[in-house]
XYZ file of C-alpha atoms in Angstrom:
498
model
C 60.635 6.450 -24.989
C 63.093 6.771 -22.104
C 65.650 3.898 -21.703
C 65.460 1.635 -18.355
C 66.954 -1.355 -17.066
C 64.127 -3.463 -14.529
C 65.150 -5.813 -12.322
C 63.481 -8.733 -10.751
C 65.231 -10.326 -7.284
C 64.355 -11.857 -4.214
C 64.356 -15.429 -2.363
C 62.464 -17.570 -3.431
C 64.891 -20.381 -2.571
C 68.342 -18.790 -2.614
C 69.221 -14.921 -3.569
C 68.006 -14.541 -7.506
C 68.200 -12.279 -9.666
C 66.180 -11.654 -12.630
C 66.011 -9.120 -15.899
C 69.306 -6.799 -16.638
C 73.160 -8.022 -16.250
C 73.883 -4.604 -15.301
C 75.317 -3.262 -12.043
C 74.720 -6.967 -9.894
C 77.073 -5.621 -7.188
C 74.547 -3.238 -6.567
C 71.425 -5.452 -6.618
C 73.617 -7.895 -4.238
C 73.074 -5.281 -1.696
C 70.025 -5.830 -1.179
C 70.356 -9.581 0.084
C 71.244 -7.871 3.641
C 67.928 -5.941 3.301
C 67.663 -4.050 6.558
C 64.654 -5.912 8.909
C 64.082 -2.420 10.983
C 61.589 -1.285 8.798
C 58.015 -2.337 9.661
C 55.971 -1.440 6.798
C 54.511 -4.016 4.611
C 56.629 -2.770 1.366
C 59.072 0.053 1.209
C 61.120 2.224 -2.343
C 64.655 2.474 -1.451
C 66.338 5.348 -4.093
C 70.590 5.160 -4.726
C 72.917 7.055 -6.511
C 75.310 4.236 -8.136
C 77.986 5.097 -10.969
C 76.326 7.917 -12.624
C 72.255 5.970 -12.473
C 69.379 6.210 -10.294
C 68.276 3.065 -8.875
C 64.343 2.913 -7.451
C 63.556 -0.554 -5.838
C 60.372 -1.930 -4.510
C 61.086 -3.837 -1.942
C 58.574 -6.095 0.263
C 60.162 -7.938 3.475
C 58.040 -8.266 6.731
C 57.011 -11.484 6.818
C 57.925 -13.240 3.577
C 58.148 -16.773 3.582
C 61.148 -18.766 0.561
C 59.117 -21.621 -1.194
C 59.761 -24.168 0.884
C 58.591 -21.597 3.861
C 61.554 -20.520 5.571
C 60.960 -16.881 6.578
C 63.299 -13.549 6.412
C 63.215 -14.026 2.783
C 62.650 -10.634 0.273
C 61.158 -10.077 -2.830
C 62.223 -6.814 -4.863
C 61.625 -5.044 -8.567
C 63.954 -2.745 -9.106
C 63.892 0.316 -12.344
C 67.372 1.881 -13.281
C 67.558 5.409 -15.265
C 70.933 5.349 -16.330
C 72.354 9.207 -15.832
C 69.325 10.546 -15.284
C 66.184 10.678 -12.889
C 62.785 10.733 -12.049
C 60.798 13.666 -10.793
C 57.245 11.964 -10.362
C 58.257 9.329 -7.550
C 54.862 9.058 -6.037
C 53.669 7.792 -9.914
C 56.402 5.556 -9.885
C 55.845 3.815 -6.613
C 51.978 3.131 -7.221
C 53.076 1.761 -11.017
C 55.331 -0.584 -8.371
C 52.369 -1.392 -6.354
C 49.953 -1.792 -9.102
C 52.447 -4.533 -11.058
C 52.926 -6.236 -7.388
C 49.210 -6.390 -6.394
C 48.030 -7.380 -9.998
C 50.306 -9.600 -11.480
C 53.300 -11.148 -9.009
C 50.607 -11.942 -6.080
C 48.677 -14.991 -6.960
C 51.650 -16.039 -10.055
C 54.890 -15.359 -7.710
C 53.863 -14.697 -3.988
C 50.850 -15.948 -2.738
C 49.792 -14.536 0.509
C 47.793 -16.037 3.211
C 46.896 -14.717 6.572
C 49.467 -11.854 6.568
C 51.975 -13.839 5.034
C 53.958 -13.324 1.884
C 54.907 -16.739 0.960
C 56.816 -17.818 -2.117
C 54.925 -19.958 -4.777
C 57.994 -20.744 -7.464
C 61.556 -21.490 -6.691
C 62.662 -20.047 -9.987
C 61.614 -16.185 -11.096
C 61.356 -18.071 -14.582
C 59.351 -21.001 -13.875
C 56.431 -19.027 -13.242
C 53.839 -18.172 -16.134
C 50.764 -15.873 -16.618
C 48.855 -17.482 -19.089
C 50.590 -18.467 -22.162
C 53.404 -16.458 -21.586
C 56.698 -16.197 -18.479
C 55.345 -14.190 -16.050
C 58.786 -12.013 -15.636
C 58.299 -11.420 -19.537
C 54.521 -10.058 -18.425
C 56.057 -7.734 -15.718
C 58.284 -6.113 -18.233
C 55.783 -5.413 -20.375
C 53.312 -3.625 -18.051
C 56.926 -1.639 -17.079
C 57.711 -0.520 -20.802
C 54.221 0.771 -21.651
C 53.616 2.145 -18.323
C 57.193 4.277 -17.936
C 56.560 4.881 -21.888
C 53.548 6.834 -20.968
C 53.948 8.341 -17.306
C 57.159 8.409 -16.460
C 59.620 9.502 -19.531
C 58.078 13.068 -19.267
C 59.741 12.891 -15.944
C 63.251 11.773 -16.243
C 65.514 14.245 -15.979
C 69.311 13.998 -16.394
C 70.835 13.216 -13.294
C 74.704 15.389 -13.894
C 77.682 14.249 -12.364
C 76.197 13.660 -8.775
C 78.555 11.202 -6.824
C 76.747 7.729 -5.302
C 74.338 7.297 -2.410
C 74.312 3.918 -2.028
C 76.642 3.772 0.640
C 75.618 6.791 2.695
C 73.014 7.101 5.671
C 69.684 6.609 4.818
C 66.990 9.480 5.077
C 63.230 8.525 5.783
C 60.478 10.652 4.097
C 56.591 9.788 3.621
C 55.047 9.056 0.301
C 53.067 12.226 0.805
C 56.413 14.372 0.564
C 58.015 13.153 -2.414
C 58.994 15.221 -5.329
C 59.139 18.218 -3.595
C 62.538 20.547 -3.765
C 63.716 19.391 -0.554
C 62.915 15.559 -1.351
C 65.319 16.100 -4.605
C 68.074 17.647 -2.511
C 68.195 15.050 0.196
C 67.633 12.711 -2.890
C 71.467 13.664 -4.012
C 73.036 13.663 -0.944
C 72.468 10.640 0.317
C 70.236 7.217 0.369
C 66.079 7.720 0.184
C 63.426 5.147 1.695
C 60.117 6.319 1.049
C 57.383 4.836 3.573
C 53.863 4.937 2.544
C 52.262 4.755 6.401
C 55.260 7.447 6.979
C 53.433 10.801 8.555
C 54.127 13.612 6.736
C 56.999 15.946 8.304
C 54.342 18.914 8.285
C 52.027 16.901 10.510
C 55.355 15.824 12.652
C 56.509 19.676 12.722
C 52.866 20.279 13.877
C 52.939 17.946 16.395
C 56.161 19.176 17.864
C 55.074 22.696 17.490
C 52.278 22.235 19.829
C 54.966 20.037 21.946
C 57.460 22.727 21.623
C 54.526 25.525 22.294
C 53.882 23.566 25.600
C 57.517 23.156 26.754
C 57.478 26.902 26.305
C 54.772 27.926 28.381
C 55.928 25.515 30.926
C 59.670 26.723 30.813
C 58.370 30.675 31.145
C 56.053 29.228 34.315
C 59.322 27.810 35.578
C 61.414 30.804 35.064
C 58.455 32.722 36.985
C 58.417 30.490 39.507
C 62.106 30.273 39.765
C 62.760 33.957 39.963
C 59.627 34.457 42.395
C 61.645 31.943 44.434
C 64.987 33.886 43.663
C 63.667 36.503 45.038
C 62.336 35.152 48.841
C 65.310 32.976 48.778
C 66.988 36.672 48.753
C 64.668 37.966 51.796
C 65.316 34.738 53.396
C 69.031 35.235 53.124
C 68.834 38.961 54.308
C 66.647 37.446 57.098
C 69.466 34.964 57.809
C 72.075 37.554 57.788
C 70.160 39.803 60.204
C 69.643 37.057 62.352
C 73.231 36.262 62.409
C 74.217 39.425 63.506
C 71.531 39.779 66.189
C 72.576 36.162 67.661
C 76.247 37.133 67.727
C 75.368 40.558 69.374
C 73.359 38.851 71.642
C 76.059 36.392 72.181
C 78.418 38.665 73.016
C 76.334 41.203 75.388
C 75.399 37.628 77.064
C 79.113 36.417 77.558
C 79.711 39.748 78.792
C 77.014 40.400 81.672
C 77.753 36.787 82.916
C 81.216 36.098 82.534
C 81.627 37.889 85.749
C 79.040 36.781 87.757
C 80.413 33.160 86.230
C 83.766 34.096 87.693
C 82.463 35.052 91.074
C 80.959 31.692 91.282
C 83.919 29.822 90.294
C 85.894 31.460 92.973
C 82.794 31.027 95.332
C 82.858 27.169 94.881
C 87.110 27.172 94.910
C 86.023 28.659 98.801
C 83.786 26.036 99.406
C 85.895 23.386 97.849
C 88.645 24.927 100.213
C 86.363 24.770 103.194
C 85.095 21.689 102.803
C 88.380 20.464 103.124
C 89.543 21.935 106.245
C 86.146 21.206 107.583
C 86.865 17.310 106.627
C 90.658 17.805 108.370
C 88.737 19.522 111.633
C 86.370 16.667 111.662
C 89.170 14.123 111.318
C 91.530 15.368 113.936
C 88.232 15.641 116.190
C 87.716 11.833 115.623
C 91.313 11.140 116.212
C 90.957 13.518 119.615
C 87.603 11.655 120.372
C 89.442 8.133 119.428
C 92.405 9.062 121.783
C 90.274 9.961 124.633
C 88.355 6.572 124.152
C 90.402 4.800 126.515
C 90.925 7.257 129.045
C 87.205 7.090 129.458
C 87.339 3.166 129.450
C 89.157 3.367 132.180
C 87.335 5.804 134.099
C 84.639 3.898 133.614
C 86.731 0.697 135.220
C 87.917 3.201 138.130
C 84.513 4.210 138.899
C 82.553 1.061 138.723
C 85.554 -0.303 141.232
C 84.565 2.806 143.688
C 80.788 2.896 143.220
C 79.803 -0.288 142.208
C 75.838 0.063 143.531
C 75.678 4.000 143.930
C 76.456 5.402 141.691
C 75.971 2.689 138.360
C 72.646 3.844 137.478
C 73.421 7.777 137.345
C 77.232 6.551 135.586
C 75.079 4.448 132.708
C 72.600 7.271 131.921
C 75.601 9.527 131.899
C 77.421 7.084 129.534
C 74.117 6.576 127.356
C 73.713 10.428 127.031
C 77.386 11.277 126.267
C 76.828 8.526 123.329
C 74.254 9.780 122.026
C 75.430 13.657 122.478
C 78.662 12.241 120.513
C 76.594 10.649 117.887
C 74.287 14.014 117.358
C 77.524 15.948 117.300
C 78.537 13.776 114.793
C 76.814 14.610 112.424
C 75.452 18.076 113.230
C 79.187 19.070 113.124
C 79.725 21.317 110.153
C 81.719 25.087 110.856
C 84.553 25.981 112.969
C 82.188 27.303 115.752
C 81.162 23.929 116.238
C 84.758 22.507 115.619
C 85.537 25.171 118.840
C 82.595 23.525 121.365
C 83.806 20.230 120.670
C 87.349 21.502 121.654
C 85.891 22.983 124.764
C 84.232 19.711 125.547
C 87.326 17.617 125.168
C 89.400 20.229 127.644
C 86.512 20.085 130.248
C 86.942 16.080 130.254
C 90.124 15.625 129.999
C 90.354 18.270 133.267
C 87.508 15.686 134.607
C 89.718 12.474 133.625
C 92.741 14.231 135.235
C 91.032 15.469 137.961
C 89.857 11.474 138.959
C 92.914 9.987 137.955
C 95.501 11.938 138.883
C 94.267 14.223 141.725
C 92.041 12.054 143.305
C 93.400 8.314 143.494
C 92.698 7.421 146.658
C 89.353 9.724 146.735
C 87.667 6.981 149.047
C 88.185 2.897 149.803
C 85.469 0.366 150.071
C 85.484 -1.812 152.790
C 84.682 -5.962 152.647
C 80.916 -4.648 153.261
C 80.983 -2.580 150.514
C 80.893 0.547 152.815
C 82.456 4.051 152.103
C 85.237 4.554 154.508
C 88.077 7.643 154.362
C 91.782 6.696 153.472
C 93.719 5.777 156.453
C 97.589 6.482 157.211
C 98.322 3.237 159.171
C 101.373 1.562 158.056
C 100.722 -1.893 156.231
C 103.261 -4.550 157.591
C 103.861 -6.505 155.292
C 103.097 -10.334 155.107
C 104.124 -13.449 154.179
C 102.894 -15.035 150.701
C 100.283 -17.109 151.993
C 99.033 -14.766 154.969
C 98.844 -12.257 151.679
C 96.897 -14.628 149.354
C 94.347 -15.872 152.118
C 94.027 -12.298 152.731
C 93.372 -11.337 149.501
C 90.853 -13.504 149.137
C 88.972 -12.493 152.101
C 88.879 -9.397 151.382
C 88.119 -9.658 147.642
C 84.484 -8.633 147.439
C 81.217 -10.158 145.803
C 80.074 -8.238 142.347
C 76.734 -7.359 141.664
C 75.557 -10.201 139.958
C 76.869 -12.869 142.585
C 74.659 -10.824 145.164
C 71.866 -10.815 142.882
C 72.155 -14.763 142.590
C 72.729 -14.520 138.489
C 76.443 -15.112 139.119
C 77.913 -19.164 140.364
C 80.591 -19.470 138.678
C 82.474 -16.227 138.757
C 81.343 -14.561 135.803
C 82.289 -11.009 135.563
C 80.042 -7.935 136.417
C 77.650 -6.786 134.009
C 78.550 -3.380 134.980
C 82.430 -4.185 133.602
C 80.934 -5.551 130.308
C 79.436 -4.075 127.326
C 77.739 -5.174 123.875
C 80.315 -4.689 121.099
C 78.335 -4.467 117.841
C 81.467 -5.703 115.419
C 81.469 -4.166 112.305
C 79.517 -1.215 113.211
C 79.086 0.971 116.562
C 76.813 3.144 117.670
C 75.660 4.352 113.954
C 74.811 1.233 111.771
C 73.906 0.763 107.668
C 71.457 -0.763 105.700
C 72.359 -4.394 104.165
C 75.179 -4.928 106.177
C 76.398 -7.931 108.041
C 76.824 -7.745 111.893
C 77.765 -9.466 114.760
C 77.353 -9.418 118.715
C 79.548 -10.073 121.141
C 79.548 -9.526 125.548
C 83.240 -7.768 126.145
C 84.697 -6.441 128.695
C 84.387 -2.519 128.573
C 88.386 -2.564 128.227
C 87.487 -4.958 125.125
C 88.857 -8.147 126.643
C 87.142 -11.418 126.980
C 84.018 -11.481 129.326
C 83.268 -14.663 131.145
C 79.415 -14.014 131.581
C 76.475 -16.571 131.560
C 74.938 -17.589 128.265
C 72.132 -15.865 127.567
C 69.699 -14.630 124.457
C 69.971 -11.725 121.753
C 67.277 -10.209 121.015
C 67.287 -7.140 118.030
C 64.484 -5.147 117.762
C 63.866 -2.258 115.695
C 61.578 0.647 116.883
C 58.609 -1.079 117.899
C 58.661 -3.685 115.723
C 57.138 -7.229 117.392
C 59.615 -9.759 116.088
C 63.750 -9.105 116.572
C 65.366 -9.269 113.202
C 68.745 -11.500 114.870
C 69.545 -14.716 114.530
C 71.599 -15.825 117.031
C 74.615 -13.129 117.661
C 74.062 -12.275 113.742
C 72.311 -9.419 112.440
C 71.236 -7.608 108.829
C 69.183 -4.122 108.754
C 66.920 -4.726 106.129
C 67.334 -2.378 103.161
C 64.160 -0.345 103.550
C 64.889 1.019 106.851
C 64.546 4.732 107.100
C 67.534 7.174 108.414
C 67.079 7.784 111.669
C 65.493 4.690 113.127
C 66.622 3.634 116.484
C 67.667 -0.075 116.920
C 67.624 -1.659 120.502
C 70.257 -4.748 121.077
C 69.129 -6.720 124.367
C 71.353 -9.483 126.640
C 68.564 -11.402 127.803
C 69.552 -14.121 131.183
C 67.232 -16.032 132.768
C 64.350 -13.587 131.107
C 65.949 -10.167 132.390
C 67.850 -8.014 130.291
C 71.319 -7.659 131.198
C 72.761 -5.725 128.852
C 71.250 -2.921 126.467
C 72.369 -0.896 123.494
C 70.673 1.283 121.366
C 72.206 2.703 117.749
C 71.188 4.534 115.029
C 70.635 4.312 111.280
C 72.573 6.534 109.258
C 72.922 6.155 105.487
């Protein structure tokens, strides 16, 4: 009969330990039993000083007597220097001792519970004898007759105890590689543990499927490889036609590019003189302004009835030939007529001024007579005032009984649109005056303004104040009437430019 050592341990209320005094530093270990395993009960197998240690060991879900849980209840059979080589008989003589004879005297369990029903290993009997001395009965006869043709002696193999523990299902025990692992380092057979040849299986086919999808992928990838290699010869052909394009491009346009940067230097350049032509006409046109204004005073003093109708159309038309020339105004051919046209009045201007100042006298009727030679004697103060005023002759609008007081003709006055002139803009502020056509103070009867635009039926003025509304089109003509007495006096018409 082979020689054992069993041991009975657990919690019942407080670590105990029950059968041999051998080795207790080694059953102590067991007090920290390790939680992570889930199964119901469990054989842990160590190499300590030379012996084999095989404990049965239940933990999930066992209740101390007084039902405090994590508690642990263990048997545990010791082969000193040897071992066993029938494990799986061993673990279901474990079982059958657990299930037969400590359940219902030392653990009772109740609705998947393992709960402790002595505080004291000893305290507990089986009939008329200590149910720990029971348990090592069944043990003796039991290892007597199944397990001594098993044990084997163990050599010098150093301990396992205290190295990482190795997993293996009851279904794999005893085999050559269970014995190996068995002296290397620490053993916990499962019972619900699947079998590493139904876990090699299983990976197998796992493996066998990561394989046919890893040789998909790598014909995928190099199907893939190879447009991404068409694609990049595509690419590089592409390049090369874009930069020969590119260049063949800059080429046949860079000059034509030139040729119309020098083109619009010209223009920029004749623009320029154009806009100094156009200013020194203005200047010539502004400098000639009062020459004219007082032509226009010389010959309404000479032909104040005659010749005021064929003077105002002329007047109205040179305006509005200045204002057309204005704007139509654009190369030096035109820039040359306008020169042409100032000469021919300033010969016109010198020609009345200069050439011609005594070209004819009116008499106190008003009647064209021809310069005389007689020699003026000359007269006192008085004899020259009263004769002044003898002779000093009735305008136009005294005749025409408009004039009481000594206003001034309507033929020496003018409207001055200030602000603006004979071209006016949208949305800007004017206002009218009656001046004298040398731009002096008129002393004329009070009268009405009336602004009209085309043939629109109500004047846009209020007062002496006008505004061209913002929607008026370039181009339009806008009449200014001086209305007295319900005639119209005075007339102006301008222009809308933008």
């Amino acid at each position: 009969m082979s020689t054992f050592d069993l041991y009975l341990h657990g919690t019942p209320k407080g670590h105990q330990i029950w059968g041999s005094d051998k080795n207790h530093d080694y059953i102590d270990t067991f007090y920290n039993h390790d939680s992570n395993i889930a199964d119901k009960a469990a054989m842990q197998i160590d190499i300590c000083m030379g012996d084999s240690y095989y404990t049965y060991i239940r933990q999930q879900e066992v209740y101390d007597s007084n039902g405090r849980p994590g508690s642990f209840f263990a048997m545990t059979v010791c082969f000193p220097r040897s071992f066993c080589t029938n494990v799986y008989k061993l673990y279901q003589i474990f079982e059958t001792v657990y299930s037969k004879v400590c359940v219902g005297s030392l653990i009772a369990q109740k609705q998947n519970k393992e709960i402790f029903l002595v505080s004291d290993f000893e305290s507990s009997r089986s009939g008329n004898s200590a149910t720990v001395d029971k348990i090592h009965a069944i043990f003796v006869k039991n290892i007597a007759e199944l397990i001594a043709p098993f044990i084997s002696p163990l050599g010098n193999v150093p301990d396992t105890f205290n190295k990482e523990k190795k997993q293996y299902s009851l279904i794999e025990v005893d085999s050559p590689l269970f014995f190996d692992y068995f002296k290397k380092q620490s053993i916990v057979v499962l019972p619900n543990l699947e079998p590493a040849s139904i876990v090699n299986q299983t990976i197998s086919k796992q493996l066998n499927s990561v394989i046919s999808q890893k040789k998909s992928l790598e014909s995928s990838n190099s199907q893939l490889q190879s447009e991404n290699s068409l694609l990049l010869k595509e690419n590089q052909s592409l390049t090369k036609q874009l930069h020969t394009s590119a260049s063949a491009s800059e080429k046949k346009y860079s000059s034509i590019i030139n040729q119309l940067k020098s083109d619009l230097k010209a223009t920029y350049q004749e623009r320029d003189e154009l806009k100094t032509k156009i200013e020194d006409a203005r200047s010539s046109i502004d400098l000639m302004d009062k020459p004219f204004q007082k032509l226009t005073r010389l010959l309404a003093g000479r032909f104040p009835e005659n010749a005021k109708k064929d003077f105002d159309e002329y007047m109205e038309s040179s305006k509005k030939s200045h204002a057309k020339y204005s704007k139509t105004i654009r190369t030096s051919r035109l820039n040359s007529i306008l020169l042409a046209i100032i000469i021919a009045l300033c010969l016109v201007i010198l020609y009345f001024v200069a050439l011609k100042p005594n070209f004819a006298n009116i008499n106190s009727n008003g009647r064209l007579t021809e310069p005389s030679d007689a020699v003026v004697t000359p007269k006192s103060d008085n004899e020259a005032t009263e004769a002044n005023s003898a002779s000093t002759p009735l305008d136009a609008n005294a005749e025409s009984g408009t004039n009481t007081n000594n206003h001034d003709s309507w033929d020496s006055c003018l409207i001055n649109i200030v602000g603006g002139g004979d071209t006016i803009v949208n949305s800007r502020n004017y206002t009218l005056k009656v001046q004298k056509k040398d731009f002096t103070a008129a002393n004329v009867p009070r009268g009405q303004w009336l602004v009209w635009i085309d043939s629109r039926d109500q004047p846009i003025n209020k007062d002496n104040k006008f505004i061209l509304p913002t929607e008026t089109a370039t181009g339009t003509n806008v009449r200014v009437d001086y209305v007295v007495d319900g005639r119209v006096v005075l007339n102006r018409t301008l222009k809308v430019i933008k």
